[in-house]
Short mmCIF file of C-alpha atoms and ligand atoms in Angstrom, two decimals:
data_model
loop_
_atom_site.label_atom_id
_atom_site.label_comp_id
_atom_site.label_asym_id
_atom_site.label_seq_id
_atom_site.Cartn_x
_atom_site.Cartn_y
_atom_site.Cartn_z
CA UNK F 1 -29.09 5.61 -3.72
CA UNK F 2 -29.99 2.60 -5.72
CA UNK F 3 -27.45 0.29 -7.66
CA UNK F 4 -27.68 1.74 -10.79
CA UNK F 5 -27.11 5.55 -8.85
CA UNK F 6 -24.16 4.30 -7.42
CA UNK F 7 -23.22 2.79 -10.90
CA UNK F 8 -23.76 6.07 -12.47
CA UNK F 9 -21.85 8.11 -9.87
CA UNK F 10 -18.82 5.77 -10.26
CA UNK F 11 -18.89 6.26 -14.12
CA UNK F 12 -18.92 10.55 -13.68
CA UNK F 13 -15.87 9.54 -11.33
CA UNK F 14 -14.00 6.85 -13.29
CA UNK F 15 -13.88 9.83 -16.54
CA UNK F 16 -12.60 12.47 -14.35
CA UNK F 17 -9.62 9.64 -13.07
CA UNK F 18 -9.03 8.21 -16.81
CA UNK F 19 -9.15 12.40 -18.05
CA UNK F 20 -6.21 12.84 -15.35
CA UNK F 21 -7.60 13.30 -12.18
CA UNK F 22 -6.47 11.64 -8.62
CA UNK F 23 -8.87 9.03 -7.67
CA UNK F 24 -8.84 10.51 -3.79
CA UNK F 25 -9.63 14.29 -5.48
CA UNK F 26 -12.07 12.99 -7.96
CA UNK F 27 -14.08 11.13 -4.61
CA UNK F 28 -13.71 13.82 -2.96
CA UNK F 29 -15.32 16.07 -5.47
CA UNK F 30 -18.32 14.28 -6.00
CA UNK F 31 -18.84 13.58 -2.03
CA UNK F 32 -19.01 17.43 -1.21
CA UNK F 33 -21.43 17.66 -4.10
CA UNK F 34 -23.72 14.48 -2.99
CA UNK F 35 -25.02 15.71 0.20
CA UNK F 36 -27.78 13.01 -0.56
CA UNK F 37 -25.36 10.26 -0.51
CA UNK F 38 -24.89 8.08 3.00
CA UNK F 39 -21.97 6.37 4.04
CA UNK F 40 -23.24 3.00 2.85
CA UNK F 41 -23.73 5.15 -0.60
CA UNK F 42 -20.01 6.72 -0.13
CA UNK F 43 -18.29 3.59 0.73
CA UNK F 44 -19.97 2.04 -2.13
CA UNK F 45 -19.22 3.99 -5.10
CA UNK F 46 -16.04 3.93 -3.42
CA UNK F 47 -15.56 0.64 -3.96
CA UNK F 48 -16.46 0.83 -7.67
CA UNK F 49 -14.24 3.00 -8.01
CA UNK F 50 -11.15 1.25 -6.66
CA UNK F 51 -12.21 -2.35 -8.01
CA UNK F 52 -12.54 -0.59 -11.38
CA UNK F 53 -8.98 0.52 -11.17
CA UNK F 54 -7.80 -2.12 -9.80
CA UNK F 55 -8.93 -4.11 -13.09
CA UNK F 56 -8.75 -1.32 -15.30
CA UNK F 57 -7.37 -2.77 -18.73
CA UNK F 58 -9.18 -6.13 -18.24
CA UNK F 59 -12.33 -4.81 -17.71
CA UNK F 60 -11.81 -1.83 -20.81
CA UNK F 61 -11.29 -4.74 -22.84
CA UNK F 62 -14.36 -6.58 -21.94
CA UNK F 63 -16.47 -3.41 -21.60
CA UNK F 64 -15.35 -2.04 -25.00
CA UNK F 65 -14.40 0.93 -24.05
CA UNK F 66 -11.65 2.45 -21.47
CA UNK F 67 -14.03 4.88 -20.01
CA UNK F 68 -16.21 5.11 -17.03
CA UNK F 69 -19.27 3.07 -18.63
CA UNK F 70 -16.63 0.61 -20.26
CA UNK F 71 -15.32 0.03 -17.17
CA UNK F 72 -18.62 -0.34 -15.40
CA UNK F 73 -20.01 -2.62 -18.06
CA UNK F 74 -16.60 -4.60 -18.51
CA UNK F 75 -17.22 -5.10 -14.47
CA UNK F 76 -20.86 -6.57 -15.33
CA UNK F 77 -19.99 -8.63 -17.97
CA UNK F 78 -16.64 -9.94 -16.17
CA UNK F 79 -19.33 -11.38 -12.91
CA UNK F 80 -21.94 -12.78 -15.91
CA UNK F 81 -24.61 -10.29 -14.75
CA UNK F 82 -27.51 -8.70 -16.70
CA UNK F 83 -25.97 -4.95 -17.94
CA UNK F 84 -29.72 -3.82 -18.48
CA UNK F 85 -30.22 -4.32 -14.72
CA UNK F 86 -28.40 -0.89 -14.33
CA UNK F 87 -27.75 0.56 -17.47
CA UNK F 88 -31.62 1.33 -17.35
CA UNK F 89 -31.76 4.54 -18.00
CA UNK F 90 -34.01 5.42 -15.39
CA UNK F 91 -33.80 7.38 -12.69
CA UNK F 92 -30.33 8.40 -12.12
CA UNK F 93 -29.17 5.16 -13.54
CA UNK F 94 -26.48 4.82 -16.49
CA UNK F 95 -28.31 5.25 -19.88
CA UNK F 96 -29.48 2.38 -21.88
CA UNK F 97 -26.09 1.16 -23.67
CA UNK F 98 -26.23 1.74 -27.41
CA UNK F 99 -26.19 -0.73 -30.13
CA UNK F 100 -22.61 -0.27 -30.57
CA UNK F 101 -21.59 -0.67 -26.52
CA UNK F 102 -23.60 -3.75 -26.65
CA UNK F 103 -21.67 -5.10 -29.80
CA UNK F 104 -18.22 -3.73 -28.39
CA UNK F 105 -16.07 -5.98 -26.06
CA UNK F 106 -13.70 -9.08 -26.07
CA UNK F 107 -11.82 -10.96 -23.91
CA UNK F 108 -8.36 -9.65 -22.79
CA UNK F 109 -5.30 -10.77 -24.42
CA UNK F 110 -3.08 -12.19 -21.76
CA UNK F 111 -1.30 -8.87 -21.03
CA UNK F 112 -4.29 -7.20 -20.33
CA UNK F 113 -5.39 -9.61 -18.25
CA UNK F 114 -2.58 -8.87 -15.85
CA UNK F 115 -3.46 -5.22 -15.55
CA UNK F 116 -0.54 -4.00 -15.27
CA UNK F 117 0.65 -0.64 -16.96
CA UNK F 118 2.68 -2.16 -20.44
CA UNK F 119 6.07 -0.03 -19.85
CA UNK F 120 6.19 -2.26 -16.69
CA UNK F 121 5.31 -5.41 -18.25
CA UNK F 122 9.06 -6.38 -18.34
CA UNK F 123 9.93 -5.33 -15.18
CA UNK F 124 7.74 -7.02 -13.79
CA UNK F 125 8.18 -10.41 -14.90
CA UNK F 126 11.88 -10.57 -14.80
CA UNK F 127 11.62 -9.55 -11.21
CA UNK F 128 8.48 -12.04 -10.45
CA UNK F 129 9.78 -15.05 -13.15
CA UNK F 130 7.19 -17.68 -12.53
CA UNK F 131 5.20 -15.47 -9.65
CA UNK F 132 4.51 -12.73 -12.27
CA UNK F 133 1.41 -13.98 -13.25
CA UNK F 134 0.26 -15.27 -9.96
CA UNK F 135 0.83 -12.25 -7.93
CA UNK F 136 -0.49 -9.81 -10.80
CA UNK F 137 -3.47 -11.50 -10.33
CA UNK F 138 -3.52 -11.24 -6.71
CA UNK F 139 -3.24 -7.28 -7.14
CA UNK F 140 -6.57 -7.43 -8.91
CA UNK F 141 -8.47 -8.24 -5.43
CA UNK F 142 -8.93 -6.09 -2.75
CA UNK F 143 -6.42 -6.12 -0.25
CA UNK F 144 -6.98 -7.31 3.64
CA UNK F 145 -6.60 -5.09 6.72
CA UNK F 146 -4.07 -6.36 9.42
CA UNK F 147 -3.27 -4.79 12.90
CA UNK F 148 -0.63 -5.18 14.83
CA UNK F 149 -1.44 -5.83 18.37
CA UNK F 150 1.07 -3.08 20.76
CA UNK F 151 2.52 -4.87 22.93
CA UNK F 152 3.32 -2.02 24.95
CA UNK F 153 -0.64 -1.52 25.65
CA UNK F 154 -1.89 -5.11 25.25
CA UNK F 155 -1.25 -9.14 24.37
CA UNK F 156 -3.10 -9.88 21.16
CA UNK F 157 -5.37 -11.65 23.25
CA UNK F 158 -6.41 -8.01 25.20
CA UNK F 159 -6.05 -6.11 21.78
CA UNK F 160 -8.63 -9.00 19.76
CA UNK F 161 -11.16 -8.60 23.06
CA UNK F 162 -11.15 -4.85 23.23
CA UNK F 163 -12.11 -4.92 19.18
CA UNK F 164 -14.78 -7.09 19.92
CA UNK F 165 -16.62 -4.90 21.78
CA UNK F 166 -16.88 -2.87 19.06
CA UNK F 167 -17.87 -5.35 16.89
CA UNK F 168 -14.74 -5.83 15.06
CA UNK F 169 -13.37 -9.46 14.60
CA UNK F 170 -10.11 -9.97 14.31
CA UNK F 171 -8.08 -13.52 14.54
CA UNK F 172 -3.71 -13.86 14.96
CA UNK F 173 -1.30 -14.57 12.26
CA UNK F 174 -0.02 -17.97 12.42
CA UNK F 175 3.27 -17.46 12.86
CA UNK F 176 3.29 -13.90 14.33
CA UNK F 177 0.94 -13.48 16.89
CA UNK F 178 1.18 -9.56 17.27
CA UNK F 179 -0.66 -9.61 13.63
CA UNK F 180 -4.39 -9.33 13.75
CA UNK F 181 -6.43 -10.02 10.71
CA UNK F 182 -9.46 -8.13 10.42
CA UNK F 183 -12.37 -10.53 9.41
CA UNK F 184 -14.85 -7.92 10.04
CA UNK F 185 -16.30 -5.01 11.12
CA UNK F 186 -12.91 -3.29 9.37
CA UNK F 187 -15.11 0.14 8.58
CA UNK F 188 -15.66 0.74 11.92
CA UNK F 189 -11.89 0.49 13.24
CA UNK F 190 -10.96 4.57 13.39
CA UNK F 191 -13.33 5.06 15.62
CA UNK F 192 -13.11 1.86 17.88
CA UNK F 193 -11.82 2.06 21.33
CA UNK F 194 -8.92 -0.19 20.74
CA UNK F 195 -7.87 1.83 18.07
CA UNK F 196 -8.10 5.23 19.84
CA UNK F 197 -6.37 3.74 22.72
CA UNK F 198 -3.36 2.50 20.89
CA UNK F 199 -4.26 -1.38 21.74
CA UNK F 200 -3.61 -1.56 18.08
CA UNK F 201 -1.71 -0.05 14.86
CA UNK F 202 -2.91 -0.46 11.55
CA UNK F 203 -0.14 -1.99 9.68
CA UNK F 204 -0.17 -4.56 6.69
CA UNK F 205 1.40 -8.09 7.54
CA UNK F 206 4.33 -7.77 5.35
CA UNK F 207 6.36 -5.08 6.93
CA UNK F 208 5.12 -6.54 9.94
CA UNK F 209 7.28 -9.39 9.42
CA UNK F 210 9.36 -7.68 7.73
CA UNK F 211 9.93 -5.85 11.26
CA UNK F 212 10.08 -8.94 13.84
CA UNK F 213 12.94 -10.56 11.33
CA UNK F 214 14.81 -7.22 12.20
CA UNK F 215 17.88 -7.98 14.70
CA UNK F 216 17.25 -7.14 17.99
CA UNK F 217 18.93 -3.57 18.63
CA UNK F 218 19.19 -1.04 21.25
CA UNK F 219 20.14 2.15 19.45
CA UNK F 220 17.83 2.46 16.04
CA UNK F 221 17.69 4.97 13.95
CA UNK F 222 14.49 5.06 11.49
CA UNK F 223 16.22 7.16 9.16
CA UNK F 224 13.02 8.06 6.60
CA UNK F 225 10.65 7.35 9.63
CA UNK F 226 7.57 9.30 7.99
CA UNK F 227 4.35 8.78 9.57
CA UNK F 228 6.44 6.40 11.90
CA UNK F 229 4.80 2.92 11.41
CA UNK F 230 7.89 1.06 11.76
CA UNK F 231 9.93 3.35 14.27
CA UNK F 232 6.28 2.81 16.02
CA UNK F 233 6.98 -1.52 15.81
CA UNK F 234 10.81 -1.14 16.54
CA UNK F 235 9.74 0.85 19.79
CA UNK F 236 7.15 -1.73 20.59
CA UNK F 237 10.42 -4.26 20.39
CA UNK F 238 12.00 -2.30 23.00
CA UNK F 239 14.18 -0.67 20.97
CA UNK F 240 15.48 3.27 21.96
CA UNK F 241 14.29 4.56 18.77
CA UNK F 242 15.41 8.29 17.26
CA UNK F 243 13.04 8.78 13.72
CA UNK F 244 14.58 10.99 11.32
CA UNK F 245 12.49 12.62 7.80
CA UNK F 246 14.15 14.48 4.61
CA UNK F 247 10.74 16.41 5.32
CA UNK F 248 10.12 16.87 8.90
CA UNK F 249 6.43 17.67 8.40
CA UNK F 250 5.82 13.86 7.12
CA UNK F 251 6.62 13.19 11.08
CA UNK F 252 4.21 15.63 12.28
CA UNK F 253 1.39 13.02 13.57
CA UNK F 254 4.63 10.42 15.11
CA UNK F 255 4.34 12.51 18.38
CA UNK F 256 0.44 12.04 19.03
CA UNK F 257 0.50 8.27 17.44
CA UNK F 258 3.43 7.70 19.47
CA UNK F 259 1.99 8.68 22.90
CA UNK F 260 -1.27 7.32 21.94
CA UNK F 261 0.85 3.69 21.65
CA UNK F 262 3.23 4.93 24.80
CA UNK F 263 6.16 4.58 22.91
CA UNK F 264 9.53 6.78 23.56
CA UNK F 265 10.39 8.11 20.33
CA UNK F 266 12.88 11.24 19.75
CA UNK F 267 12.90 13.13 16.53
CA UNK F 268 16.04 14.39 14.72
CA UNK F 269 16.87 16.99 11.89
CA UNK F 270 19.34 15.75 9.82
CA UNK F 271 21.75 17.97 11.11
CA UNK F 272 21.30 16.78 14.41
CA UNK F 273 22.76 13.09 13.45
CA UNK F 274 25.77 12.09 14.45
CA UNK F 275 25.89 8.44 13.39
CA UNK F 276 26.95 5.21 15.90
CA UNK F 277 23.81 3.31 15.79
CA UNK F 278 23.15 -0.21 16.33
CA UNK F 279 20.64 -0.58 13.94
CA UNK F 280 19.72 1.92 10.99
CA UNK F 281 16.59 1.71 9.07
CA UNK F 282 15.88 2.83 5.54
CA UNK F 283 12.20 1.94 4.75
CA UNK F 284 13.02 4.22 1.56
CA UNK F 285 10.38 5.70 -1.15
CA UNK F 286 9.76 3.50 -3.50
CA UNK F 287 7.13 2.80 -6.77
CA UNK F 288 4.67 1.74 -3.90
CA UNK F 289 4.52 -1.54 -6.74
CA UNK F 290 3.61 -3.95 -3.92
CA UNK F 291 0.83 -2.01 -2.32
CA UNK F 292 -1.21 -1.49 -6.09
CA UNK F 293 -3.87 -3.15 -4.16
CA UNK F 294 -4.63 -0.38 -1.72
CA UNK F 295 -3.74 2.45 -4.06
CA UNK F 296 -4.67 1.11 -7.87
CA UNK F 297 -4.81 4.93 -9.03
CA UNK F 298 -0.76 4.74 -8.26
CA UNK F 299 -0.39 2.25 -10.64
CA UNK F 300 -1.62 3.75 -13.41
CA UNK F 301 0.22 6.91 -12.60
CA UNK F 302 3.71 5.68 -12.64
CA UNK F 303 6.06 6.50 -15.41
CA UNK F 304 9.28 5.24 -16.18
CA UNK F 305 10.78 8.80 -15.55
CA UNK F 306 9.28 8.04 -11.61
CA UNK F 307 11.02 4.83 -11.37
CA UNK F 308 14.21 6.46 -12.68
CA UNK F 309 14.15 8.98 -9.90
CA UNK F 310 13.28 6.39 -7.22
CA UNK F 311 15.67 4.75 -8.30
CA UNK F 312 18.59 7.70 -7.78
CA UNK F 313 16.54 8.59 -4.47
CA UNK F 314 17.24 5.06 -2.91
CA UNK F 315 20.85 4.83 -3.79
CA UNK F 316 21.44 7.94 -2.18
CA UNK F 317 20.03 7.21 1.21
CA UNK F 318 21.82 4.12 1.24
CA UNK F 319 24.78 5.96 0.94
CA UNK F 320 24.22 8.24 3.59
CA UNK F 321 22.62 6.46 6.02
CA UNK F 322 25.28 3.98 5.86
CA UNK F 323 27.79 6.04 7.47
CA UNK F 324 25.70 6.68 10.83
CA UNK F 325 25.49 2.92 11.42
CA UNK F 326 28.36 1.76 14.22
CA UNK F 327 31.01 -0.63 13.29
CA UNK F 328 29.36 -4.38 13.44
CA UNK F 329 26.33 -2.64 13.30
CA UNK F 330 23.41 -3.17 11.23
CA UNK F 331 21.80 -0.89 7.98
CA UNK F 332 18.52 -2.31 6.96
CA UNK F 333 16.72 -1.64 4.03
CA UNK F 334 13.25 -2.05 3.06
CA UNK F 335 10.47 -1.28 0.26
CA UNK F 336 6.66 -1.95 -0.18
CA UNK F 337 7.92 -3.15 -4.17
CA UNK F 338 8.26 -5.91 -5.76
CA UNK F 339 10.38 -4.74 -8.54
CA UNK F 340 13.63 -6.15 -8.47
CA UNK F 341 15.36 -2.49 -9.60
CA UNK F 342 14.30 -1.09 -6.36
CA UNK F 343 15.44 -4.21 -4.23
CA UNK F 344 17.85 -6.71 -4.88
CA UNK F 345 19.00 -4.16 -7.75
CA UNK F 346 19.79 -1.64 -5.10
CA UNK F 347 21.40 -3.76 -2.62
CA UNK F 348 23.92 -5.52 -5.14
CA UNK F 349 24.60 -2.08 -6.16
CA UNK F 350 25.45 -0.57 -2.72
CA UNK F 351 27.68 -3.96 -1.95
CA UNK F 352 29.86 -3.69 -4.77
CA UNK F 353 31.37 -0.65 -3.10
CA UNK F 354 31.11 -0.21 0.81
CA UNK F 355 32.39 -1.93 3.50
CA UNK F 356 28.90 -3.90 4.37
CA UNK F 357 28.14 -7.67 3.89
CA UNK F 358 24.48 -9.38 3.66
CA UNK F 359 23.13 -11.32 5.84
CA UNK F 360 19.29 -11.74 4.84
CA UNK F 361 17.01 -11.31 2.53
CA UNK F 362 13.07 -11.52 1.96
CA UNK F 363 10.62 -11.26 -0.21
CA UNK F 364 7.30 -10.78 0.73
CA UNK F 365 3.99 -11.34 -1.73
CA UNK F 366 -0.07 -11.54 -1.22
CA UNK F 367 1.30 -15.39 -2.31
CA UNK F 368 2.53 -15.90 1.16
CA UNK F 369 2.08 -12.84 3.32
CA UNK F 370 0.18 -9.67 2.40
CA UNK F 371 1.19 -6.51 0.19
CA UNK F 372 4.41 -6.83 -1.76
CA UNK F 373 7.12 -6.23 0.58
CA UNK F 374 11.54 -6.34 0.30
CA UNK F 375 13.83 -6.50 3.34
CA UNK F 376 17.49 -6.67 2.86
CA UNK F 377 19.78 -6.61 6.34
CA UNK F 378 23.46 -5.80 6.22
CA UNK F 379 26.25 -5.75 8.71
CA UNK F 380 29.20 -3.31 8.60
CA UNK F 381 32.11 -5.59 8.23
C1 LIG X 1 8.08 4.79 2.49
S1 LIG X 1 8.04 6.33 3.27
C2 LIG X 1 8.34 5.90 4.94
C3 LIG X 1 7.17 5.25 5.64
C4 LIG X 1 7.38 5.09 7.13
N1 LIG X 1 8.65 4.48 7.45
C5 LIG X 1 6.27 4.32 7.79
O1 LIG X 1 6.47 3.15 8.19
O2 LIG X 1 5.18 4.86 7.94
C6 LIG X 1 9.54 7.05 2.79
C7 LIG X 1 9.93 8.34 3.51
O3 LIG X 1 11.24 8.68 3.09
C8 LIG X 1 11.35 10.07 3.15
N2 LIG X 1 12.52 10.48 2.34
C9 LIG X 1 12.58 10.79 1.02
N3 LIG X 1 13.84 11.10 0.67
C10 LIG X 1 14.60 11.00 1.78
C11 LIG X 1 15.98 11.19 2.06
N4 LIG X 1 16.83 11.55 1.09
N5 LIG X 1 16.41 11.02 3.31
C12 LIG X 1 15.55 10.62 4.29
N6 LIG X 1 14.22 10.43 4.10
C13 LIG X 1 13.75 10.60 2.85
C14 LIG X 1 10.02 10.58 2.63
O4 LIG X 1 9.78 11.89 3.08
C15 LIG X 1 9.05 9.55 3.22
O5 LIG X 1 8.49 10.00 4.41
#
C-alpha cells in the first residue's frame, strides 16, 4: 500500500471510531477485509489510527473537521507537510480536499490542545495542579515498551542477551535494574525466544516500581489479580502468592504465564478466602486515565457516569479486602490513574473510618517514570 492508501484506510477507520465504534473492532474489521494489506501496511494504518486518537481534538481543530479526513489533514498540517502529497485523489488515495477543507482549520484553543475529553478538564487539573499541562502533553506521544527482566529465569544481563538474538535491544532502568527498555526491535517481542521462555514480562515501568517499593512479604494475596502481572512480580520477589478475581475467567491465562515464568501461584474463589495475610494487594479497576497513551480510544469513551461507578467499585474492595489482611499487616492499593478521585480521594476516604494508618505514597507520571501510575501502602494499626 502506498502512503496515501494507508491514509485513506485510516480515514474509513477513524469515521467508524468517531460514529461509535471500538478502535480494536473497527481495525479489526478492515484487516479481515484487506487481505492485500501486509504487516508493515497493518501496523501502519495502525499507527494512524492510534496517533490520531491520541491527538484527536487538536488535530480536529487544525484539520477543520472532527472526522476521519479532519483528523488526517489536522495530522499533516500539525508536522508542516504538503496535504496534496496524499490527498491526491489517485489511486486509492484520499480525494483532493475541497475548497472549503482547504479554507477550514485553526489553531487549538488551549483546551484543545490538551486533548483531553472537556467533562474531565477539571479533574484533571486539580489532581495534576502545575503537571496538568505537562503530562497532558506527554499523553499525546506514543508510549514506550518496558520489560521486566524474571528474575526467577534470568539477571537482566541474561534476559537483555537472549533479546538480542532476536534482534531486540533493550537497555536497564537506572534505578531498577529488573526494568528493560525496549529501544528496538519492540514488534518482534511475542514471538522472541526470551519472551516465550519467560526471561521476560511485558510490564510498563510504573507499576514496576510501583511493585519493588512494595514491603517485602511472605503471605500475599493479589486480591483483583486479573491477568496476574503483578501477582506475576510479587512471585518473582519471592513472595507465596494466592491471586484472587471478582471474575475468575480474567485469571484464565495466570496458570500458563505463570509456569511459563516458573512462578508458584495458587488461585482462590472468593469463597475460598479466609483472610490473615501479610500483604494484600488491590491493583483495583480504575478510569485506566494514566495509560491514555496505550489505549487513546478509552479516553474518549469515558463518561462521568464510568468514573462514578469506579469510583463505588474501589471503595468497596477496599473495604473488603481490608479485613483478610493480618494484624500489622499490610493492604496496598494501586491504580494506572492519575485522577486524584480514584487515588488519594479513595485512600483519605477509607482512613477516616478503619483501623489502618499510611505509610507511603507515590505518584507515578511519563514526567518521571512511564504511564500514570498511584500506590498507596497501609498498615493495620
Ligand atoms: C486493573 S485490573 C487488574 C490487573 C492485574 N492486577 C494485572 O496486573 O494484570 C482490575 C481487576 O479487578 C477485578 N475486579 C473488579 N471488581 C472486583 C471486586 N469487587 N473484587 C475483586 N476483583 C475485582 C477485575 O475483574 C479486574 O480483573
Amino acid at each position: 500500500m502506498t502512503p496515501a492508501a494507508r491514509a485513506q484506510a485510516a480515514i474509513q477507520i477513524l469515521d467508524r471510531i468517531l460514529a461509535g465504534e471500538p478502535a480494536e473492532a473497527g481495525l479489526l474489521r478492515w484487516s479481515r477485509a484487506s487481505r492485500y494489506a501486509g504487516s508493515g501496511d497493518r501496523a501502519a494504518v495502525r499507527d494512524l489510527v492510534f496517533d490520531s486518537l491520541r491527538r484527536r481534538n487538536s488535530r480536529a481543530a487544525l484539520g477543520g473537521a472532527m472526522t476521519g479526513r479532519g483528523l488526517i489533514l489536522g495530522m499533516l498540517r500539525e508536522e508542516r507537510r504538503d496535504p496534496g502529497l496524499l490527498f491526491s485523489g489517485e489511486g486509492h488515495a484520499p480525494a483532493r480536499l475541497s475548497e472549503s477543507e482547504l479554507l477550514a482549520g485553526r489553531t487549538p484553543s488551549a483546551d484543545e490542545a490538551l486533548d483531553l475529553p472537556d467533562w474531565l478538564l477539571p479533574l484533571w487539573r486539580g489532581s495534576l495542579s502545575d503537571q496538568a499541562g505537562p503530562i497532558a502533553a506527554a499523553m499525546r506521544d506514543r508510549a514506550p515498551v518496558w520489560l521486566r527482566a524474571n528474575s526467577l529465569r534470568a539477571s537482566p544481563a541474561q534476559a537483555i542477551a537472549a533479546l538480542a538474538v532476536d534482534g531486540i535491544v533493550a537497555r536497564p532502568h537506572a534505578t531498577l535494574a529488573t526494568a528493560l527498555r525496549v529501544e528496538e526491535g519492540a514488534r518482534r517481542l511475542v514471538a522472541a525466544s526470551a519472551y516465550r521462555d519467560g526471561l521476560v514480562e511485558l510490564q510498563d515501568l510504573s507499576p514496576q516500581l510501583a511493585c519493588a517499593a512494595l514491603p517485602q512479604a511472605g503471605r500475599v494475596l493479589d486480591y483483583c489479580a486479573g491477568g496476574g502481572g503483578k501477582a506475576l512480580a510479587l512471585a518473582a520477589r519471592g513472595s507465596d502468592v494466592t491471586a484472587h478475581d471478582a471474575d475468575p475467567q480474567r485469571m484464565s491465562d495466570l496458570p500458563a504465564r505463570a509456569a511459563r515464568a516458573g512462578a508458584r501461584i495458587r488461585l482462590a474463589q472468593t469463597r475460598e478466602l479466609r483472610g490473615g495475610f501479610d500483604l494484600v494487594l488491590t491493583d483495583v479497576p480504575c478510569s485506566g486515565s494514566g495509560t491514555w497513551r496505550r489505549t487513546p480510544d478509552a479516553k474518549w469513551r469515558l463518561q462521568p457516569a464510568d468514573l462514578q461507578r469506579i469510583l463505588e467499585v474501589q471503595a468497596q474492595i477496599l473495604q473488603h479486602a481490608s479485613v483478610l489482611v493480618a494484624p500489622g499487616g499490610w493492604l496496598t492499593y494501586m491504580t494506572c490513574s492519575l485522577l486524584d478521585a480514584e487515588n488519594g480521594g479513595q485512600i483519605r476516604g477509607f482512613l477516616a473510618s478503619d483501623g489502618f494508618a499510611l505509610v507511603d505514597e507515590r505518584r507515578f507520571t511519563p514526567l518521571d517514570a512511564s504511564d500514570g501510575f498511584y500506590l498507596a501502602v497501609m498498615r493495620r494499626c
